[in-house]
């Protein structure tokens, strides 16, 4: 397994749409494992393939607490098939938007279908932080960052800060 470099905004790859995975191969399984290792190393609770420069519909998510056994959901071609009318607000951050946080409102509950690392179809009902994290990562597959859900002024401030950080190295 390997730690992969994480792209940060305003990298243009982060604004592109990821392509569906046609076949779950050993290369896809290796990418999933590398993404999990990268997510834990960062540390983060979710990571999408575009964040590591791969434009494929793959996400990993682990919201377990530090005192719990880690459990990473590995999702290929995830698709939200239902979302609740009830909304919840979480303060979100992102490995591709470092040191920046903002409250984002999203559906409180979702159902998501996906392929697991063996290519088997799965369905998951999620709520709370897990639902928020899955929606956040699926947004990445569509070229959307969490800052696209906040006011233009806040987004502009965050992007200026990121551009300064990138120039400073």
PDB file of N, CA and C in Angstrom, residues 37-140:
ATOM      1  N   UNK A  37      -5.383   4.042   3.153  1.00  0.00           N
ATOM      2  CA  UNK A  37      -4.148   4.363   3.861  1.00  0.00           C
ATOM      3  C   UNK A  37      -3.868   5.870   3.811  1.00  0.00           C
ATOM      4  N   UNK A  38      -4.103   6.487   2.670  1.00  0.00           N
ATOM      5  CA  UNK A  38      -3.907   7.930   2.501  1.00  0.00           C
ATOM      6  C   UNK A  38      -4.864   8.706   3.399  1.00  0.00           C
ATOM      7  N   UNK A  39      -6.134   8.277   3.447  1.00  0.00           N
ATOM      8  CA  UNK A  39      -7.146   8.930   4.284  1.00  0.00           C
ATOM      9  C   UNK A  39      -6.738   8.868   5.757  1.00  0.00           C
ATOM     10  N   UNK A  40      -6.313   7.697   6.230  1.00  0.00           N
ATOM     11  CA  UNK A  40      -5.901   7.556   7.626  1.00  0.00           C
ATOM     12  C   UNK A  40      -4.662   8.393   7.923  1.00  0.00           C
ATOM     13  N   UNK A  41      -3.740   8.440   6.978  1.00  0.00           N
ATOM     14  CA  UNK A  41      -2.494   9.178   7.177  1.00  0.00           C
ATOM     15  C   UNK A  41      -2.730  10.687   7.235  1.00  0.00           C
ATOM     16  N   UNK A  42      -3.743  11.177   6.546  1.00  0.00           N
ATOM     17  CA  UNK A  42      -3.934  12.624   6.364  1.00  0.00           C
ATOM     18  C   UNK A  42      -4.086  13.452   7.655  1.00  0.00           C
ATOM     19  N   UNK A  43      -4.825  13.146   8.678  1.00  0.00           N
ATOM     20  CA  UNK A  43      -5.901  12.171   8.786  1.00  0.00           C
ATOM     21  C   UNK A  43      -7.228  12.776   8.344  1.00  0.00           C
ATOM     22  N   UNK A  44      -8.092  11.912   7.798  1.00  0.00           N
ATOM     23  CA  UNK A  44      -9.412  12.345   7.378  1.00  0.00           C
ATOM     24  C   UNK A  44     -10.416  11.242   7.597  1.00  0.00           C
ATOM     25  N   UNK A  45     -11.694  11.528   7.277  1.00  0.00           N
ATOM     26  CA  UNK A  45     -12.752  10.533   7.440  1.00  0.00           C
ATOM     27  C   UNK A  45     -13.366  10.146   6.095  1.00  0.00           C
ATOM     28  N   UNK A  46     -12.864  10.726   5.019  1.00  0.00           N
ATOM     29  CA  UNK A  46     -13.347  10.386   3.691  1.00  0.00           C
ATOM     30  C   UNK A  46     -12.358  10.846   2.639  1.00  0.00           C
ATOM     31  N   UNK A  47     -12.382  10.162   1.502  1.00  0.00           N
ATOM     32  CA  UNK A  47     -11.496  10.528   0.398  1.00  0.00           C
ATOM     33  C   UNK A  47     -12.117  10.015  -0.895  1.00  0.00           C
ATOM     34  N   UNK A  48     -12.088  10.845  -1.918  1.00  0.00           N
ATOM     35  CA  UNK A  48     -12.589  10.465  -3.240  1.00  0.00           C
ATOM     36  C   UNK A  48     -11.419  10.375  -4.206  1.00  0.00           C
ATOM     37  N   UNK A  49     -11.536   9.474  -5.182  1.00  0.00           N
ATOM     38  CA  UNK A  49     -10.447   9.252  -6.136  1.00  0.00           C
ATOM     39  C   UNK A  49      -9.970  10.537  -6.829  1.00  0.00           C
ATOM     40  N   UNK A  50     -10.863  11.472  -7.218  1.00  0.00           N
ATOM     41  CA  UNK A  50     -10.350  12.692  -7.842  1.00  0.00           C
ATOM     42  C   UNK A  50      -9.382  13.481  -6.942  1.00  0.00           C
ATOM     43  N   UNK A  51      -9.520  13.329  -5.638  1.00  0.00           N
ATOM     44  CA  UNK A  51      -8.621  14.037  -4.726  1.00  0.00           C
ATOM     45  C   UNK A  51      -7.188  13.523  -4.803  1.00  0.00           C
ATOM     46  N   UNK A  52      -7.023  12.313  -5.339  1.00  0.00           N
ATOM     47  CA  UNK A  52      -5.677  11.769  -5.540  1.00  0.00           C
ATOM     48  C   UNK A  52      -5.357  11.690  -7.033  1.00  0.00           C
ATOM     49  N   UNK A  53      -6.100  12.477  -7.825  1.00  0.00           N
ATOM     50  CA  UNK A  53      -5.797  12.620  -9.245  1.00  0.00           C
ATOM     51  C   UNK A  53      -6.339  11.535 -10.143  1.00  0.00           C
ATOM     52  N   UNK A  54      -7.264  10.719  -9.638  1.00  0.00           N
ATOM     53  CA  UNK A  54      -7.838   9.630 -10.418  1.00  0.00           C
ATOM     54  C   UNK A  54      -9.307   9.952 -10.679  1.00  0.00           C
ATOM     55  N   UNK A  55      -9.659  10.168 -11.939  1.00  0.00           N
ATOM     56  CA  UNK A  55     -11.032  10.555 -12.277  1.00  0.00           C
ATOM     57  C   UNK A  55     -11.928   9.334 -12.489  1.00  0.00           C
ATOM     58  N   UNK A  56     -12.071   8.554 -11.400  1.00  0.00           N
ATOM     59  CA  UNK A  56     -12.963   7.400 -11.396  1.00  0.00           C
ATOM     60  C   UNK A  56     -13.877   7.511 -10.189  1.00  0.00           C
ATOM     61  N   UNK A  57     -15.067   6.921 -10.302  1.00  0.00           N
ATOM     62  CA  UNK A  57     -16.068   7.020  -9.257  1.00  0.00           C
ATOM     63  C   UNK A  57     -15.781   6.031  -8.127  1.00  0.00           C
ATOM     64  N   UNK A  58     -14.880   6.458  -7.252  1.00  0.00           N
ATOM     65  CA  UNK A  58     -14.458   5.640  -6.123  1.00  0.00           C
ATOM     66  C   UNK A  58     -14.331   6.545  -4.905  1.00  0.00           C
ATOM     67  N   UNK A  59     -14.928   6.108  -3.780  1.00  0.00           N
ATOM     68  CA  UNK A  59     -14.766   6.839  -2.523  1.00  0.00           C
ATOM     69  C   UNK A  59     -14.479   5.857  -1.395  1.00  0.00           C
ATOM     70  N   UNK A  60     -13.834   6.369  -0.350  1.00  0.00           N
ATOM     71  CA  UNK A  60     -13.655   5.609   0.887  1.00  0.00           C
ATOM     72  C   UNK A  60     -14.078   6.513   2.042  1.00  0.00           C
ATOM     73  N   UNK A  61     -14.686   5.902   3.056  1.00  0.00           N
ATOM     74  CA  UNK A  61     -15.213   6.645   4.197  1.00  0.00           C
ATOM     75  C   UNK A  61     -15.017   5.818   5.457  1.00  0.00           C
ATOM     76  N   UNK A  62     -14.552   6.445   6.527  1.00  0.00           N
ATOM     77  CA  UNK A  62     -14.469   5.791   7.841  1.00  0.00           C
ATOM     78  C   UNK A  62     -14.722   6.846   8.904  1.00  0.00           C
ATOM     79  N   UNK A  63     -15.854   6.730   9.605  1.00  0.00           N
ATOM     80  CA  UNK A  63     -16.209   7.713  10.632  1.00  0.00           C
ATOM     81  C   UNK A  63     -16.056   7.143  12.045  1.00  0.00           C
ATOM     82  N   UNK A  64     -15.389   5.987  12.190  1.00  0.00           N
ATOM     83  CA  UNK A  64     -15.232   5.407  13.518  1.00  0.00           C
ATOM     84  C   UNK A  64     -14.393   6.317  14.411  1.00  0.00           C
ATOM     85  N   UNK A  65     -14.674   6.267  15.702  1.00  0.00           N
ATOM     86  CA  UNK A  65     -13.901   7.035  16.673  1.00  0.00           C
ATOM     87  C   UNK A  65     -12.537   6.391  16.877  1.00  0.00           C
ATOM     88  N   UNK A  66     -11.607   7.166  17.441  1.00  0.00           N
ATOM     89  CA  UNK A  66     -10.242   6.668  17.654  1.00  0.00           C
ATOM     90  C   UNK A  66     -10.209   5.420  18.523  1.00  0.00           C
ATOM     91  N   UNK A  67     -11.151   5.289  19.469  1.00  0.00           N
ATOM     92  CA  UNK A  67     -11.155   4.142  20.376  1.00  0.00           C
ATOM     93  C   UNK A  67     -11.894   2.929  19.801  1.00  0.00           C
ATOM     94  N   UNK A  68     -12.375   3.038  18.567  1.00  0.00           N
ATOM     95  CA  UNK A  68     -13.065   1.938  17.904  1.00  0.00           C
ATOM     96  C   UNK A  68     -12.162   1.303  16.852  1.00  0.00           C
ATOM     97  N   UNK A  69     -12.495   0.067  16.505  1.00  0.00           N
ATOM     98  CA  UNK A  69     -11.792  -0.617  15.428  1.00  0.00           C
ATOM     99  C   UNK A  69     -12.103   0.102  14.107  1.00  0.00           C
ATOM    100  N   UNK A  70     -11.090   0.481  13.336  1.00  0.00           N
ATOM    101  CA  UNK A  70     -11.363   1.171  12.067  1.00  0.00           C
ATOM    102  C   UNK A  70     -12.219   0.316  11.136  1.00  0.00           C
ATOM    103  N   UNK A  71     -13.131   0.975  10.428  1.00  0.00           N
ATOM    104  CA  UNK A  71     -13.935   0.304   9.411  1.00  0.00           C
ATOM    105  C   UNK A  71     -14.153   1.265   8.264  1.00  0.00           C
ATOM    106  N   UNK A  72     -13.529   0.974   7.138  1.00  0.00           N
ATOM    107  CA  UNK A  72     -13.631   1.848   5.969  1.00  0.00           C
ATOM    108  C   UNK A  72     -14.624   1.268   4.977  1.00  0.00           C
ATOM    109  N   UNK A  73     -15.624   2.074   4.626  1.00  0.00           N
ATOM    110  CA  UNK A  73     -16.490   1.729   3.504  1.00  0.00           C
ATOM    111  C   UNK A  73     -15.704   2.023   2.231  1.00  0.00           C
ATOM    112  N   UNK A  74     -15.674   1.056   1.334  1.00  0.00           N
ATOM    113  CA  UNK A  74     -15.023   1.217   0.045  1.00  0.00           C
ATOM    114  C   UNK A  74     -16.124   1.149  -1.007  1.00  0.00           C
ATOM    115  N   UNK A  75     -16.386   2.278  -1.657  1.00  0.00           N
ATOM    116  CA  UNK A  75     -17.530   2.360  -2.564  1.00  0.00           C
ATOM    117  C   UNK A  75     -17.093   2.688  -3.982  1.00  0.00           C
ATOM    118  N   UNK A  76     -17.531   1.850  -4.899  1.00  0.00           N
ATOM    119  CA  UNK A  76     -17.258   2.038  -6.322  1.00  0.00           C
ATOM    120  C   UNK A  76     -18.590   2.392  -6.996  1.00  0.00           C
ATOM    121  N   UNK A  77     -18.565   3.418  -7.832  1.00  0.00           N
ATOM    122  CA  UNK A  77     -19.768   3.899  -8.520  1.00  0.00           C
ATOM    123  C   UNK A  77     -20.929   4.172  -7.551  1.00  0.00           C
ATOM    124  N   UNK A  78     -20.670   4.893  -6.446  1.00  0.00           N
ATOM    125  CA  UNK A  78     -21.760   5.146  -5.497  1.00  0.00           C
ATOM    126  C   UNK A  78     -22.816   6.069  -6.102  1.00  0.00           C
ATOM    127  N   UNK A  79     -24.061   5.773  -5.767  1.00  0.00           N
ATOM    128  CA  UNK A  79     -25.167   6.588  -6.268  1.00  0.00           C
ATOM    129  C   UNK A  79     -26.216   6.723  -5.173  1.00  0.00           C
ATOM    130  N   UNK A  80     -26.579   7.954  -4.864  1.00  0.00           N
ATOM    131  CA  UNK A  80     -27.626   8.187  -3.874  1.00  0.00           C
ATOM    132  C   UNK A  80     -28.964   7.929  -4.555  1.00  0.00           C
ATOM    133  N   UNK A  81     -29.712   6.967  -4.017  1.00  0.00           N
ATOM    134  CA  UNK A  81     -30.996   6.591  -4.621  1.00  0.00           C
ATOM    135  C   UNK A  81     -32.179   7.199  -3.875  1.00  0.00           C
ATOM    136  N   UNK A  82     -31.947   7.721  -2.679  1.00  0.00           N
ATOM    137  CA  UNK A  82     -33.006   8.345  -1.898  1.00  0.00           C
ATOM    138  C   UNK A  82     -32.347   9.266  -0.881  1.00  0.00           C
ATOM    139  N   UNK A  83     -32.980  10.400  -0.644  1.00  0.00           N
ATOM    140  CA  UNK A  83     -32.528  11.281   0.434  1.00  0.00           C
ATOM    141  C   UNK A  83     -33.745  11.857   1.140  1.00  0.00           C
ATOM    142  N   UNK A  84     -33.615  12.067   2.428  1.00  0.00           N
ATOM    143  CA  UNK A  84     -34.724  12.545   3.249  1.00  0.00           C
ATOM    144  C   UNK A  84     -35.001  14.025   2.987  1.00  0.00           C
ATOM    145  N   UNK A  85     -36.207  14.425   3.303  1.00  0.00           N
ATOM    146  CA  UNK A  85     -36.556  15.844   3.249  1.00  0.00           C
ATOM    147  C   UNK A  85     -35.962  16.577   4.445  1.00  0.00           C
ATOM    148  N   UNK A  86     -35.755  15.833   5.549  1.00  0.00           N
ATOM    149  CA  UNK A  86     -35.138  16.421   6.735  1.00  0.00           C
ATOM    150  C   UNK A  86     -33.682  16.733   6.430  1.00  0.00           C
ATOM    151  N   UNK A  87     -33.244  17.887   6.893  1.00  0.00           N
ATOM    152  CA  UNK A  87     -31.873  18.317   6.640  1.00  0.00           C
ATOM    153  C   UNK A  87     -31.087  18.359   7.936  1.00  0.00           C
ATOM    154  N   UNK A  88     -29.784  18.259   7.827  1.00  0.00           N
ATOM    155  CA  UNK A  88     -28.902  18.432   8.977  1.00  0.00           C
ATOM    156  C   UNK A  88     -27.737  19.320   8.560  1.00  0.00           C
ATOM    157  N   UNK A  89     -27.156  19.954   9.544  1.00  0.00           N
ATOM    158  CA  UNK A  89     -26.028  20.852   9.294  1.00  0.00           C
ATOM    159  C   UNK A  89     -24.812  20.316  10.044  1.00  0.00           C
ATOM    160  N   UNK A  90     -23.719  20.160   9.321  1.00  0.00           N
ATOM    161  CA  UNK A  90     -22.442  19.765   9.913  1.00  0.00           C
ATOM    162  C   UNK A  90     -21.379  20.765   9.477  1.00  0.00           C
ATOM    163  N   UNK A  91     -20.436  21.001  10.364  1.00  0.00           N
ATOM    164  CA  UNK A  91     -19.282  21.786   9.961  1.00  0.00           C
ATOM    165  C   UNK A  91     -18.361  20.846   9.191  1.00  0.00           C
ATOM    166  N   UNK A  92     -18.160  21.156   7.919  1.00  0.00           N
ATOM    167  CA  UNK A  92     -17.362  20.288   7.054  1.00  0.00           C
ATOM    168  C   UNK A  92     -15.993  20.894   6.793  1.00  0.00           C
ATOM    169  N   UNK A  93     -15.056  20.004   6.609  1.00  0.00           N
ATOM    170  CA  UNK A  93     -13.726  20.353   6.160  1.00  0.00           C
ATOM    171  C   UNK A  93     -13.381  19.390   5.040  1.00  0.00           C
ATOM    172  N   UNK A  94     -12.214  19.540   4.458  1.00  0.00           N
ATOM    173  CA  UNK A  94     -11.854  18.696   3.318  1.00  0.00           C
ATOM    174  C   UNK A  94     -10.342  18.628   3.191  1.00  0.00           C
ATOM    175  N   UNK A  95      -9.844  17.442   2.897  1.00  0.00           N
ATOM    176  CA  UNK A  95      -8.403  17.279   2.714  1.00  0.00           C
ATOM    177  C   UNK A  95      -7.898  18.075   1.521  1.00  0.00           C
ATOM    178  N   UNK A  96      -8.783  18.380   0.569  1.00  0.00           N
ATOM    179  CA  UNK A  96      -8.394  19.168  -0.606  1.00  0.00           C
ATOM    180  C   UNK A  96      -8.607  20.669  -0.397  1.00  0.00           C
ATOM    181  N   UNK A  97      -9.157  21.029   0.745  1.00  0.00           N
ATOM    182  CA  UNK A  97      -9.350  22.439   1.112  1.00  0.00           C
ATOM    183  C   UNK A  97      -8.819  22.574   2.542  1.00  0.00           C
ATOM    184  N   UNK A  98      -7.500  22.439   2.724  1.00  0.00           N
ATOM    185  CA  UNK A  98      -6.926  22.335   4.069  1.00  0.00           C
ATOM    186  C   UNK A  98      -7.164  23.580   4.921  1.00  0.00           C
ATOM    187  N   UNK A  99      -7.332  23.311   6.218  1.00  0.00           N
ATOM    188  CA  UNK A  99      -7.457  24.356   7.241  1.00  0.00           C
ATOM    189  C   UNK A  99      -8.640  25.275   7.006  1.00  0.00           C
ATOM    190  N   UNK A 100      -9.693  24.764   6.358  1.00  0.00           N
ATOM    191  CA  UNK A 100     -10.888  25.552   6.088  1.00  0.00           C
ATOM    192  C   UNK A 100     -12.114  24.728   6.461  1.00  0.00           C
ATOM    193  N   UNK A 101     -13.052  25.370   7.144  1.00  0.00           N
ATOM    194  CA  UNK A 101     -14.252  24.690   7.616  1.00  0.00           C
ATOM    195  C   UNK A 101     -15.443  25.610   7.447  1.00  0.00           C
ATOM    196  N   UNK A 102     -16.595  25.029   7.188  1.00  0.00           N
ATOM    197  CA  UNK A 102     -17.820  25.809   7.099  1.00  0.00           C
ATOM    198  C   UNK A 102     -19.012  24.878   7.277  1.00  0.00           C
ATOM    199  N   UNK A 103     -20.095  25.424   7.813  1.00  0.00           N
ATOM    200  CA  UNK A 103     -21.310  24.647   7.973  1.00  0.00           C
ATOM    201  C   UNK A 103     -21.976  24.446   6.616  1.00  0.00           C
ATOM    202  N   UNK A 104     -22.394  23.192   6.369  1.00  0.00           N
ATOM    203  CA  UNK A 104     -23.071  22.833   5.120  1.00  0.00           C
ATOM    204  C   UNK A 104     -24.334  22.074   5.489  1.00  0.00           C
ATOM    205  N   UNK A 105     -25.439  22.422   4.813  1.00  0.00           N
ATOM    206  CA  UNK A 105     -26.720  21.750   5.036  1.00  0.00           C
ATOM    207  C   UNK A 105     -26.927  20.699   3.954  1.00  0.00           C
ATOM    208  N   UNK A 106     -27.245  19.481   4.387  1.00  0.00           N
ATOM    209  CA  UNK A 106     -27.466  18.363   3.468  1.00  0.00           C
ATOM    210  C   UNK A 106     -28.620  17.511   4.004  1.00  0.00           C
ATOM    211  N   UNK A 107     -29.171  16.617   3.168  1.00  0.00           N
ATOM    212  CA  UNK A 107     -30.173  15.690   3.674  1.00  0.00           C
ATOM    213  C   UNK A 107     -29.637  14.891   4.869  1.00  0.00           C
ATOM    214  N   UNK A 108     -30.492  14.696   5.863  1.00  0.00           N
ATOM    215  CA  UNK A 108     -30.073  14.019   7.098  1.00  0.00           C
ATOM    216  C   UNK A 108     -29.897  12.519   6.911  1.00  0.00           C
ATOM    217  N   UNK A 109     -30.657  11.931   5.981  1.00  0.00           N
ATOM    218  CA  UNK A 109     -30.585  10.497   5.741  1.00  0.00           C
ATOM    219  C   UNK A 109     -30.530  10.235   4.232  1.00  0.00           C
ATOM    220  N   UNK A 110     -29.814   9.183   3.878  1.00  0.00           N
ATOM    221  CA  UNK A 110     -29.712   8.800   2.462  1.00  0.00           C
ATOM    222  C   UNK A 110     -29.703   7.280   2.325  1.00  0.00           C
ATOM    223  N   UNK A 111     -29.992   6.829   1.121  1.00  0.00           N
ATOM    224  CA  UNK A 111     -29.718   5.449   0.706  1.00  0.00           C
ATOM    225  C   UNK A 111     -28.740   5.562  -0.446  1.00  0.00           C
ATOM    226  N   UNK A 112     -27.722   4.726  -0.420  1.00  0.00           N
ATOM    227  CA  UNK A 112     -26.719   4.749  -1.476  1.00  0.00           C
ATOM    228  C   UNK A 112     -26.484   3.326  -1.967  1.00  0.00           C
ATOM    229  N   UNK A 113     -26.410   3.180  -3.292  1.00  0.00           N
ATOM    230  CA  UNK A 113     -26.044   1.893  -3.874  1.00  0.00           C
ATOM    231  C   UNK A 113     -24.623   2.032  -4.413  1.00  0.00           C
ATOM    232  N   UNK A 114     -23.893   0.936  -4.394  1.00  0.00           N
ATOM    233  CA  UNK A 114     -22.504   0.956  -4.864  1.00  0.00           C
ATOM    234  C   UNK A 114     -22.022  -0.470  -5.070  1.00  0.00           C
ATOM    235  N   UNK A 115     -20.857  -0.581  -5.681  1.00  0.00           N
ATOM    236  CA  UNK A 115     -20.171  -1.867  -5.777  1.00  0.00           C
ATOM    237  C   UNK A 115     -19.099  -1.900  -4.703  1.00  0.00           C
ATOM    238  N   UNK A 116     -18.943  -3.064  -4.053  1.00  0.00           N
ATOM    239  CA  UNK A 116     -17.863  -3.195  -3.079  1.00  0.00           C
ATOM    240  C   UNK A 116     -16.577  -3.614  -3.801  1.00  0.00           C
ATOM    241  N   UNK A 117     -15.530  -3.849  -3.050  1.00  0.00           N
ATOM    242  CA  UNK A 117     -14.229  -4.147  -3.656  1.00  0.00           C
ATOM    243  C   UNK A 117     -14.198  -5.488  -4.396  1.00  0.00           C
ATOM    244  N   UNK A 118     -15.243  -6.301  -4.210  1.00  0.00           N
ATOM    245  CA  UNK A 118     -15.343  -7.559  -4.943  1.00  0.00           C
ATOM    246  C   UNK A 118     -16.272  -7.458  -6.147  1.00  0.00           C
ATOM    247  N   UNK A 119     -16.808  -6.248  -6.386  1.00  0.00           N
ATOM    248  CA  UNK A 119     -17.710  -6.039  -7.506  1.00  0.00           C
ATOM    249  C   UNK A 119     -19.153  -6.399  -7.197  1.00  0.00           C
ATOM    250  N   UNK A 120     -19.453  -6.703  -5.931  1.00  0.00           N
ATOM    251  CA  UNK A 120     -20.824  -7.064  -5.531  1.00  0.00           C
ATOM    252  C   UNK A 120     -21.638  -5.802  -5.263  1.00  0.00           C
ATOM    253  N   UNK A 121     -22.894  -5.814  -5.721  1.00  0.00           N
ATOM    254  CA  UNK A 121     -23.789  -4.674  -5.502  1.00  0.00           C
ATOM    255  C   UNK A 121     -24.176  -4.601  -4.028  1.00  0.00           C
ATOM    256  N   UNK A 122     -24.148  -3.386  -3.491  1.00  0.00           N
ATOM    257  CA  UNK A 122     -24.490  -3.150  -2.084  1.00  0.00           C
ATOM    258  C   UNK A 122     -25.454  -1.976  -1.997  1.00  0.00           C
ATOM    259  N   UNK A 123     -26.232  -1.958  -0.914  1.00  0.00           N
ATOM    260  CA  UNK A 123     -27.067  -0.800  -0.614  1.00  0.00           C
ATOM    261  C   UNK A 123     -26.875  -0.480   0.858  1.00  0.00           C
ATOM    262  N   UNK A 124     -26.764   0.802   1.162  1.00  0.00           N
ATOM    263  CA  UNK A 124     -26.528   1.240   2.534  1.00  0.00           C
ATOM    264  C   UNK A 124     -27.474   2.377   2.859  1.00  0.00           C
ATOM    265  N   UNK A 125     -28.109   2.289   4.024  1.00  0.00           N
ATOM    266  CA  UNK A 125     -28.879   3.405   4.558  1.00  0.00           C
ATOM    267  C   UNK A 125     -27.976   4.099   5.567  1.00  0.00           C
ATOM    268  N   UNK A 126     -27.870   5.422   5.454  1.00  0.00           N
ATOM    269  CA  UNK A 126     -26.964   6.156   6.334  1.00  0.00           C
ATOM    270  C   UNK A 126     -27.654   7.406   6.852  1.00  0.00           C
ATOM    271  N   UNK A 127     -27.268   7.791   8.067  1.00  0.00           N
ATOM    272  CA  UNK A 127     -27.748   9.052   8.621  1.00  0.00           C
ATOM    273  C   UNK A 127     -26.602   9.707   9.374  1.00  0.00           C
ATOM    274  N   UNK A 128     -26.857  10.901   9.890  1.00  0.00           N
ATOM    275  CA  UNK A 128     -25.856  11.597  10.679  1.00  0.00           C
ATOM    276  C   UNK A 128     -24.578  11.866   9.911  1.00  0.00           C
ATOM    277  N   UNK A 129     -23.463  11.736  10.624  1.00  0.00           N
ATOM    278  CA  UNK A 129     -22.156  12.036  10.037  1.00  0.00           C
ATOM    279  C   UNK A 129     -21.842  11.144   8.845  1.00  0.00           C
ATOM    280  N   UNK A 130     -22.248   9.867   8.900  1.00  0.00           N
ATOM    281  CA  UNK A 130     -21.966   8.967   7.775  1.00  0.00           C
ATOM    282  C   UNK A 130     -22.670   9.451   6.510  1.00  0.00           C
ATOM    283  N   UNK A 131     -23.936   9.851   6.630  1.00  0.00           N
ATOM    284  CA  UNK A 131     -24.675  10.367   5.463  1.00  0.00           C
ATOM    285  C   UNK A 131     -24.004  11.621   4.916  1.00  0.00           C
ATOM    286  N   UNK A 132     -23.620  12.518   5.808  1.00  0.00           N
ATOM    287  CA  UNK A 132     -22.957  13.753   5.385  1.00  0.00           C
ATOM    288  C   UNK A 132     -21.653  13.452   4.669  1.00  0.00           C
ATOM    289  N   UNK A 133     -20.850  12.562   5.236  1.00  0.00           N
ATOM    290  CA  UNK A 133     -19.543  12.242   4.661  1.00  0.00           C
ATOM    291  C   UNK A 133     -19.692  11.593   3.283  1.00  0.00           C
ATOM    292  N   UNK A 134     -20.635  10.671   3.136  1.00  0.00           N
ATOM    293  CA  UNK A 134     -20.841  10.025   1.839  1.00  0.00           C
ATOM    294  C   UNK A 134     -21.259  11.062   0.797  1.00  0.00           C
ATOM    295  N   UNK A 135     -22.190  11.964   1.177  1.00  0.00           N
ATOM    296  CA  UNK A 135     -22.626  13.003   0.236  1.00  0.00           C
ATOM    297  C   UNK A 135     -21.467  13.920  -0.149  1.00  0.00           C
ATOM    298  N   UNK A 136     -20.631  14.263   0.828  1.00  0.00           N
ATOM    299  CA  UNK A 136     -19.459  15.117   0.581  1.00  0.00           C
ATOM    300  C   UNK A 136     -18.536  14.445  -0.438  1.00  0.00           C
ATOM    301  N   UNK A 137     -18.270  13.155  -0.242  1.00  0.00           N
ATOM    302  CA  UNK A 137     -17.349  12.446  -1.145  1.00  0.00           C
ATOM    303  C   UNK A 137     -17.961  12.243  -2.532  1.00  0.00           C
ATOM    304  N   UNK A 138     -19.258  11.954  -2.601  1.00  0.00           N
ATOM    305  CA  UNK A 138     -19.910  11.824  -3.900  1.00  0.00           C
ATOM    306  C   UNK A 138     -19.874  13.158  -4.641  1.00  0.00           C
ATOM    307  N   UNK A 139     -19.997  14.269  -3.900  1.00  0.00           N
ATOM    308  CA  UNK A 139     -19.843  15.583  -4.536  1.00  0.00           C
ATOM    309  C   UNK A 139     -18.519  15.672  -5.292  1.00  0.00           C
ATOM    310  N   UNK A 140     -17.441  15.157  -4.696  1.00  0.00           N
ATOM    311  CA  UNK A 140     -16.129  15.186  -5.359  1.00  0.00           C
ATOM    312  C   UNK A 140     -16.179  14.477  -6.714  1.00  0.00           C
TER     313      UNK A 140
END
